[in-house]
C-alpha cells in the first residue's frame, strides 16, 4: 500500500472541500471496498477524508411519508430497521443477500452505492481495463465473460455493477442527496445516479468532483408484496449472476429491476406493463437489445426464470 495523508472533517461541506482541494483525495467511511482496492493499488489516493465524524447515521421519516437514510447508516442498521422491514421489504432482503454479516456491520449506505465493479479484469492489474486505466482497452471483451454484462455495456466496457442494495433502491425510485464544498445541495434520482460506460467507463456516477452523498431518500411505501431473488454460484458471499427485485400487487401489476446483468441497476419502466402477461414478456422487454457473449448468454433465460420465481414467490 502506498503512503497517504488523512483527515476527519466535522461538517459535510468541509469534507467536500477537503476532497475538492486535492485531485488525489478520496472519501472513506466503512472502507469495505476502498481499502481492498488500495491494497491492490487499483486505487491509490494520496489523501483520505474520513467522514466517520459526520452526523449522517440516522434514519428519519420525511414529510411526504417516506424515509431519509443517512449516508453513514450501516447496511446492518438499515436492513434491521422496523420501518424498512415493514414498508420497504425488498430493500431489507436485498441488503441481507449481499456480503457477510461482518461486512454489513461496517459497510455504509453511500459506500454501497459507490462500490466498484468486481469484473475480474478490473482486479487484475496485468490486464488492460478502461475503468482502471482509461484508454488502455477492455480485456473482458473477447475474454472470459461469464459474470459480465449482457445489456448496457459498450465497446469500451462490459463490467457489471455489483450492488444488491442499489437494485432495490432503483426499484423504489430513491433519490441521492448530496452536498458540495460551497454548501450547494441537490437530489439525484437513482435512475440518473449510475452511468452507463459509453466511451468513459471510469466515470461511474453523476457525482461531481468532491460532491459528497449525505442521504438517500425513499418515497412513501409502494405496498404490494416485496421480493428479492438472487442467483449466484454459491449460497453466500457471492455476487449476483442475475438478481431480481420486484414489487407485485394483487392485481398482477408491479415493478421489476435487475442486478448482475448491466453496468448499473437495470430497470425499464415500460417493461413493467408486461407483468400481467408473464415473466417471458417482461424479460423480453427488459433485455431488448441485449448483447451477450458466448460465456454469458445463459443469463437471458436465467432472467426469465428468476422473474418467474419472483412472481411465484409474491403470489404465494
Tab-separated table of C-alpha atoms in Angstrom:
chain	number	residue	atom	x	y	z
A	1	UNK	CA	0.000	0.000	0.000
A	2	UNK	CA	1.284	3.453	-0.874
A	3	UNK	CA	1.549	6.119	1.866
A	4	UNK	CA	-1.253	8.636	2.222
A	5	UNK	CA	-2.334	11.509	4.452
A	6	UNK	CA	-5.564	11.587	6.424
A	7	UNK	CA	-8.086	13.985	7.953
A	8	UNK	CA	-11.507	13.867	9.656
A	9	UNK	CA	-13.634	16.956	8.921
A	10	UNK	CA	-16.610	17.722	11.143
A	11	UNK	CA	-19.139	19.011	8.582
A	12	UNK	CA	-20.279	17.648	5.208
A	13	UNK	CA	-19.277	20.842	3.381
A	14	UNK	CA	-15.810	20.731	4.948
A	15	UNK	CA	-15.423	17.118	3.851
A	16	UNK	CA	-16.454	18.046	0.312
A	17	UNK	CA	-13.997	20.953	0.334
A	18	UNK	CA	-11.159	18.693	1.509
A	19	UNK	CA	-11.661	16.335	-1.436
A	20	UNK	CA	-12.174	19.201	-3.880
A	21	UNK	CA	-8.828	20.753	-2.933
A	22	UNK	CA	-6.776	17.692	-3.833
A	23	UNK	CA	-7.156	15.714	-7.072
A	24	UNK	CA	-5.748	12.613	-5.346
A	25	UNK	CA	-8.176	12.716	-2.385
A	26	UNK	CA	-10.933	10.177	-1.666
A	27	UNK	CA	-13.753	9.948	0.863
A	28	UNK	CA	-13.667	6.954	3.192
A	29	UNK	CA	-16.397	5.693	5.521
A	30	UNK	CA	-16.607	1.955	6.184
A	31	UNK	CA	-13.839	1.295	3.664
A	32	UNK	CA	-15.036	-2.215	2.812
A	33	UNK	CA	-14.329	-1.658	-0.893
A	34	UNK	CA	-11.801	1.176	-0.976
A	35	UNK	CA	-9.281	-0.408	1.398
A	36	UNK	CA	-9.207	-3.627	-0.637
A	37	UNK	CA	-8.588	-1.609	-3.792
A	38	UNK	CA	-5.810	0.338	-2.082
A	39	UNK	CA	-4.076	-2.870	-1.033
A	40	UNK	CA	-4.108	-3.992	-4.663
A	41	UNK	CA	-3.019	-0.497	-5.811
A	42	UNK	CA	-6.040	-0.228	-8.050
A	43	UNK	CA	-6.989	2.861	-6.061
A	44	UNK	CA	-4.006	4.959	-4.937
A	45	UNK	CA	-5.339	8.035	-3.116
A	46	UNK	CA	-2.727	10.346	-1.661
A	47	UNK	CA	-5.197	11.736	0.871
A	48	UNK	CA	-8.152	10.147	2.678
A	49	UNK	CA	-11.031	12.223	4.019
A	50	UNK	CA	-12.783	10.227	6.725
A	51	UNK	CA	-16.490	11.051	7.117
A	52	UNK	CA	-16.976	8.975	10.285
A	53	UNK	CA	-17.441	12.095	12.443
A	54	UNK	CA	-20.285	13.452	10.310
A	55	UNK	CA	-23.777	13.063	11.732
A	56	UNK	CA	-25.150	11.162	8.780
A	57	UNK	CA	-26.089	7.918	10.519
A	58	UNK	CA	-29.805	8.251	11.248
A	59	UNK	CA	-32.998	7.063	9.531
A	60	UNK	CA	-35.815	9.597	9.713
A	61	UNK	CA	-39.357	9.909	8.405
A	62	UNK	CA	-39.904	12.507	5.686
A	63	UNK	CA	-42.843	14.897	5.406
A	64	UNK	CA	-44.257	13.010	2.416
A	65	UNK	CA	-44.396	9.674	4.236
A	66	UNK	CA	-41.071	8.254	3.079
A	67	UNK	CA	-37.698	7.783	4.769
A	68	UNK	CA	-34.404	9.666	4.718
A	69	UNK	CA	-31.452	7.311	5.210
A	70	UNK	CA	-28.185	8.930	6.269
A	71	UNK	CA	-25.162	8.197	4.105
A	72	UNK	CA	-23.344	6.605	7.059
A	73	UNK	CA	-26.157	4.267	8.108
A	74	UNK	CA	-24.674	0.785	8.048
A	75	UNK	CA	-26.164	-1.968	5.942
A	76	UNK	CA	-26.977	-3.915	9.110
A	77	UNK	CA	-28.817	-0.979	10.696
A	78	UNK	CA	-30.746	-0.291	7.506
A	79	UNK	CA	-31.842	-3.876	6.924
A	80	UNK	CA	-32.946	-4.292	10.550
A	81	UNK	CA	-34.870	-1.020	10.878
A	82	UNK	CA	-38.545	-1.889	11.592
A	83	UNK	CA	-39.832	0.707	9.117
A	84	UNK	CA	-37.648	-0.663	6.338
A	85	UNK	CA	-38.654	-4.246	7.108
A	86	UNK	CA	-42.344	-3.327	7.154
A	87	UNK	CA	-42.645	-0.858	4.266
A	88	UNK	CA	-39.582	-1.480	2.064
A	89	UNK	CA	-39.064	-5.209	2.440
A	90	UNK	CA	-37.321	-5.541	-0.923
A	91	UNK	CA	-34.550	-3.262	0.356
A	92	UNK	CA	-34.016	-5.256	3.551
A	93	UNK	CA	-33.961	-8.526	1.583
A	94	UNK	CA	-31.506	-7.169	-0.994
A	95	UNK	CA	-29.090	-5.986	1.695
A	96	UNK	CA	-29.213	-9.311	3.523
A	97	UNK	CA	-28.458	-11.107	0.247
A	98	UNK	CA	-25.156	-9.249	-0.063
A	99	UNK	CA	-21.750	-9.706	1.575
A	100	UNK	CA	-21.343	-11.167	5.063
A	101	UNK	CA	-22.619	-10.097	8.457
A	102	UNK	CA	-19.240	-8.625	9.357
A	103	UNK	CA	-19.117	-6.519	6.194
A	104	UNK	CA	-22.709	-5.352	6.601
A	105	UNK	CA	-21.824	-4.139	10.096
A	106	UNK	CA	-19.244	-1.775	8.593
A	107	UNK	CA	-20.447	-1.021	5.049
A	108	UNK	CA	-22.455	2.176	4.643
A	109	UNK	CA	-25.396	3.252	2.516
A	110	UNK	CA	-23.350	5.692	0.413
A	111	UNK	CA	-20.401	3.321	0.158
A	112	UNK	CA	-22.647	0.559	-1.137
A	113	UNK	CA	-23.881	2.804	-3.945
A	114	UNK	CA	-20.311	3.752	-4.834
A	115	UNK	CA	-18.671	0.335	-4.743
A	116	UNK	CA	-16.758	-0.503	-7.884
A	117	UNK	CA	-17.189	-3.431	-10.233
A	118	UNK	CA	-15.986	-6.927	-9.391
A	119	UNK	CA	-15.030	-7.622	-13.021
A	120	UNK	CA	-12.000	-9.949	-12.826
A	121	UNK	CA	-10.124	-7.860	-15.390
A	122	UNK	CA	-10.596	-4.714	-13.307
A	123	UNK	CA	-8.933	-6.503	-10.386
A	124	UNK	CA	-6.080	-7.919	-12.485
A	125	UNK	CA	-3.582	-5.082	-12.853
A	126	UNK	CA	-1.693	-7.016	-15.545
A	127	UNK	CA	-4.732	-6.763	-17.862
A	128	UNK	CA	-5.951	-3.663	-19.722
A	129	UNK	CA	-9.090	-2.102	-18.220
A	130	UNK	CA	-10.703	1.156	-19.232
A	131	UNK	CA	-12.273	1.547	-15.790
A	132	UNK	CA	-8.945	1.218	-14.021
A	133	UNK	CA	-6.794	2.978	-16.646
A	134	UNK	CA	-8.828	4.980	-19.176
A	135	UNK	CA	-7.871	4.306	-22.776
A	136	UNK	CA	-5.968	1.096	-22.071
A	137	UNK	CA	-8.613	-1.205	-23.565
A	138	UNK	CA	-11.003	-3.844	-22.224
A	139	UNK	CA	-9.618	-7.342	-21.739
A	140	UNK	CA	-13.088	-8.606	-20.842
A	141	UNK	CA	-14.272	-8.105	-24.421
A	142	UNK	CA	-13.121	-11.269	-26.134
A	143	UNK	CA	-12.043	-12.688	-22.771
A	144	UNK	CA	-13.862	-14.701	-20.130
A	145	UNK	CA	-17.243	-13.018	-19.799
A	146	UNK	CA	-19.408	-15.317	-17.683
A	147	UNK	CA	-20.095	-12.834	-14.831
A	148	UNK	CA	-20.276	-9.755	-17.052
A	149	UNK	CA	-22.952	-7.564	-18.617
A	150	UNK	CA	-25.400	-8.718	-21.251
A	151	UNK	CA	-27.018	-5.286	-21.697
A	152	UNK	CA	-25.990	-1.670	-21.240
A	153	UNK	CA	-22.314	-2.292	-21.991
A	154	UNK	CA	-20.252	-0.638	-24.707
A	155	UNK	CA	-17.227	-1.286	-26.894
A	156	UNK	CA	-15.156	0.112	-24.007
A	157	UNK	CA	-16.564	-1.896	-21.058
A	158	UNK	CA	-18.915	-4.771	-20.213
A	159	UNK	CA	-18.470	-4.793	-16.434
A	160	UNK	CA	-21.474	-5.146	-14.142
A	161	UNK	CA	-22.392	-3.110	-11.088
A	162	UNK	CA	-22.078	-5.349	-8.010
A	163	UNK	CA	-24.549	-3.843	-5.525
A	164	UNK	CA	-27.666	-5.679	-4.360
A	165	UNK	CA	-28.898	-2.705	-2.353
A	166	UNK	CA	-28.760	-0.384	-5.380
A	167	UNK	CA	-31.076	-2.685	-7.346
A	168	UNK	CA	-33.734	-2.359	-4.650
A	169	UNK	CA	-33.238	1.401	-4.471
A	170	UNK	CA	-33.724	1.634	-8.247
A	171	UNK	CA	-36.964	-0.306	-7.903
A	172	UNK	CA	-38.146	2.054	-5.151
A	173	UNK	CA	-37.283	5.267	-7.071
A	174	UNK	CA	-34.908	6.504	-4.378
A	175	UNK	CA	-33.126	9.845	-4.597
A	176	UNK	CA	-29.500	10.508	-3.653
A	177	UNK	CA	-28.936	13.738	-1.697
A	178	UNK	CA	-25.526	15.430	-1.946
A	179	UNK	CA	-23.573	18.494	-0.861
A	180	UNK	CA	-20.623	20.306	-2.462
A	181	UNK	CA	-17.792	22.342	-0.969
A	182	UNK	CA	-19.760	25.618	-1.171
A	183	UNK	CA	-22.761	24.076	0.597
A	184	UNK	CA	-24.857	23.585	-2.553
A	185	UNK	CA	-27.198	20.598	-2.272
A	186	UNK	CA	-29.089	18.560	-4.805
A	187	UNK	CA	-31.173	15.369	-5.033
A	188	UNK	CA	-30.280	12.974	-7.863
A	189	UNK	CA	-32.882	10.410	-8.972
A	190	UNK	CA	-31.375	6.939	-8.577
A	191	UNK	CA	-32.185	6.272	-12.247
A	192	UNK	CA	-29.693	9.021	-13.177
A	193	UNK	CA	-27.102	8.365	-10.473
A	194	UNK	CA	-25.189	5.451	-12.044
A	195	UNK	CA	-23.893	5.995	-15.572
A	196	UNK	CA	-23.580	3.563	-18.456
A	197	UNK	CA	-19.970	3.151	-19.654
A	198	UNK	CA	-20.157	4.570	-23.162
A	199	UNK	CA	-16.679	5.852	-24.053
A	200	UNK	CA	-15.869	6.812	-20.432
A	201	UNK	CA	-16.370	3.727	-18.239
A	202	UNK	CA	-14.187	5.222	-15.496
A	203	UNK	CA	-16.914	7.851	-14.914
A	204	UNK	CA	-19.348	5.699	-12.983
A	205	UNK	CA	-21.763	8.143	-11.330
A	206	UNK	CA	-23.305	11.580	-11.786
A	207	UNK	CA	-21.303	12.987	-8.857
A	208	UNK	CA	-19.044	15.976	-9.474
A	209	UNK	CA	-15.526	16.087	-8.062
A	210	UNK	CA	-15.756	16.487	-4.275
A	211	UNK	CA	-19.537	16.066	-4.155
A	212	UNK	CA	-20.470	14.134	-1.005
A	213	UNK	CA	-23.503	11.887	-0.579
A	214	UNK	CA	-25.351	12.894	2.590
A	215	UNK	CA	-28.503	10.765	2.412
A	216	UNK	CA	-30.733	8.547	0.326
A	217	UNK	CA	-34.456	9.265	0.413
A	218	UNK	CA	-37.262	6.823	-0.255
A	219	UNK	CA	-40.745	7.918	-1.383
A	220	UNK	CA	-43.812	6.746	0.501
A	221	UNK	CA	-44.278	2.949	0.543
A	222	UNK	CA	-45.469	1.200	-2.611
A	223	UNK	CA	-47.492	-1.537	-0.976
A	224	UNK	CA	-47.718	-4.920	-2.693
A	225	UNK	CA	-45.502	-7.932	-1.994
A	226	UNK	CA	-41.744	-7.307	-1.978
A	227	UNK	CA	-39.386	-9.981	-3.324
A	228	UNK	CA	-35.641	-10.137	-3.907
A	229	UNK	CA	-34.271	-13.174	-5.748
A	230	UNK	CA	-30.509	-13.596	-6.215
A	231	UNK	CA	-28.895	-16.308	-8.341
A	232	UNK	CA	-25.196	-16.852	-7.684
A	233	UNK	CA	-22.521	-19.513	-7.916
A	234	UNK	CA	-22.622	-20.328	-4.205
A	235	UNK	CA	-25.163	-19.830	-1.475
A	236	UNK	CA	-23.432	-16.996	0.367
A	237	UNK	CA	-20.865	-14.241	-0.034
A	238	UNK	CA	-21.026	-14.167	-3.834
A	239	UNK	CA	-22.067	-11.519	-6.315
A	240	UNK	CA	-25.157	-11.997	-8.433
A	241	UNK	CA	-25.131	-13.665	-11.807
A	242	UNK	CA	-28.731	-12.460	-12.003
A	243	UNK	CA	-30.854	-10.809	-9.345
A	244	UNK	CA	-34.469	-9.654	-9.460
A	245	UNK	CA	-36.056	-7.058	-7.201
A	246	UNK	CA	-39.815	-6.979	-7.563
A	247	UNK	CA	-42.941	-5.476	-6.061
A	248	UNK	CA	-46.063	-7.359	-7.135
A	249	UNK	CA	-49.573	-6.098	-6.396
A	250	UNK	CA	-52.652	-8.333	-6.003
A	251	UNK	CA	-53.866	-7.386	-9.493
A	252	UNK	CA	-50.623	-8.675	-11.060
A	253	UNK	CA	-49.128	-5.248	-11.784
A	254	UNK	CA	-45.924	-4.049	-10.173
A	255	UNK	CA	-42.268	-3.201	-10.696
A	256	UNK	CA	-39.138	-5.172	-11.616
A	257	UNK	CA	-35.432	-4.293	-11.543
A	258	UNK	CA	-32.421	-6.476	-12.358
A	259	UNK	CA	-28.919	-6.840	-10.994
A	260	UNK	CA	-25.929	-8.761	-12.318
A	261	UNK	CA	-26.717	-8.072	-15.962
A	262	UNK	CA	-25.676	-4.463	-16.621
A	263	UNK	CA	-23.190	-1.747	-15.608
A	264	UNK	CA	-25.904	-0.185	-13.419
A	265	UNK	CA	-29.068	-1.445	-11.708
A	266	UNK	CA	-31.306	-2.248	-14.662
A	267	UNK	CA	-34.931	-1.194	-14.870
A	268	UNK	CA	-37.125	-0.344	-17.851
A	269	UNK	CA	-40.427	1.020	-16.619
A	270	UNK	CA	-42.121	0.261	-19.947
A	271	UNK	CA	-41.373	-3.440	-19.454
A	272	UNK	CA	-43.422	-3.494	-16.257
A	273	UNK	CA	-46.621	-3.086	-18.250
A	274	UNK	CA	-45.974	-6.675	-19.403
A	275	UNK	CA	-46.161	-8.138	-15.874
A	276	UNK	CA	-49.768	-9.384	-16.243
A	277	UNK	CA	-48.628	-11.227	-19.398
A	278	UNK	CA	-45.954	-13.217	-17.541
A	279	UNK	CA	-42.238	-13.469	-16.965
A	280	UNK	CA	-41.220	-14.061	-20.589
A	281	UNK	CA	-42.876	-10.868	-21.805
A	282	UNK	CA	-41.250	-8.870	-19.009
A	283	UNK	CA	-37.806	-10.394	-19.616
A	284	UNK	CA	-38.014	-9.823	-23.361
A	285	UNK	CA	-38.876	-6.161	-22.815
A	286	UNK	CA	-36.212	-5.632	-20.135
A	287	UNK	CA	-33.476	-7.240	-22.234
A	288	UNK	CA	-34.373	-5.771	-25.622
A	289	UNK	CA	-31.092	-5.000	-27.383
A	290	UNK	CA	-29.042	-7.344	-25.195
A	291	UNK	CA	-25.583	-8.296	-26.496
A	292	UNK	CA	-24.423	-11.323	-24.515
A	293	UNK	CA	-21.114	-13.089	-25.030
A	294	UNK	CA	-20.798	-16.815	-25.653
A	295	UNK	CA	-19.918	-17.180	-21.951
A	296	UNK	CA	-22.913	-15.369	-20.500
A	297	UNK	CA	-25.761	-15.932	-22.954
A	298	UNK	CA	-27.232	-18.222	-20.282
A	299	UNK	CA	-28.202	-15.073	-18.353
A	300	UNK	CA	-31.031	-14.289	-20.795
A	301	UNK	CA	-33.162	-17.358	-19.985
A	302	UNK	CA	-31.996	-17.132	-16.371
A	303	UNK	CA	-33.516	-13.650	-16.104
A	304	UNK	CA	-36.853	-15.002	-17.323
A	305	UNK	CA	-36.780	-17.914	-14.873
A	306	UNK	CA	-35.786	-15.679	-11.965
A	307	UNK	CA	-38.569	-13.192	-12.724
A	308	UNK	CA	-40.998	-16.127	-12.880
A	309	UNK	CA	-39.749	-17.332	-9.496
A	310	UNK	CA	-40.147	-13.832	-8.022
A	311	UNK	CA	-43.725	-13.591	-9.299
A	312	UNK	CA	-44.452	-17.034	-7.879
A	313	UNK	CA	-42.960	-16.039	-4.526
A	314	UNK	CA	-45.172	-12.951	-4.432
A	315	UNK	CA	-48.322	-14.912	-5.232
A	316	UNK	CA	-47.556	-17.415	-2.513
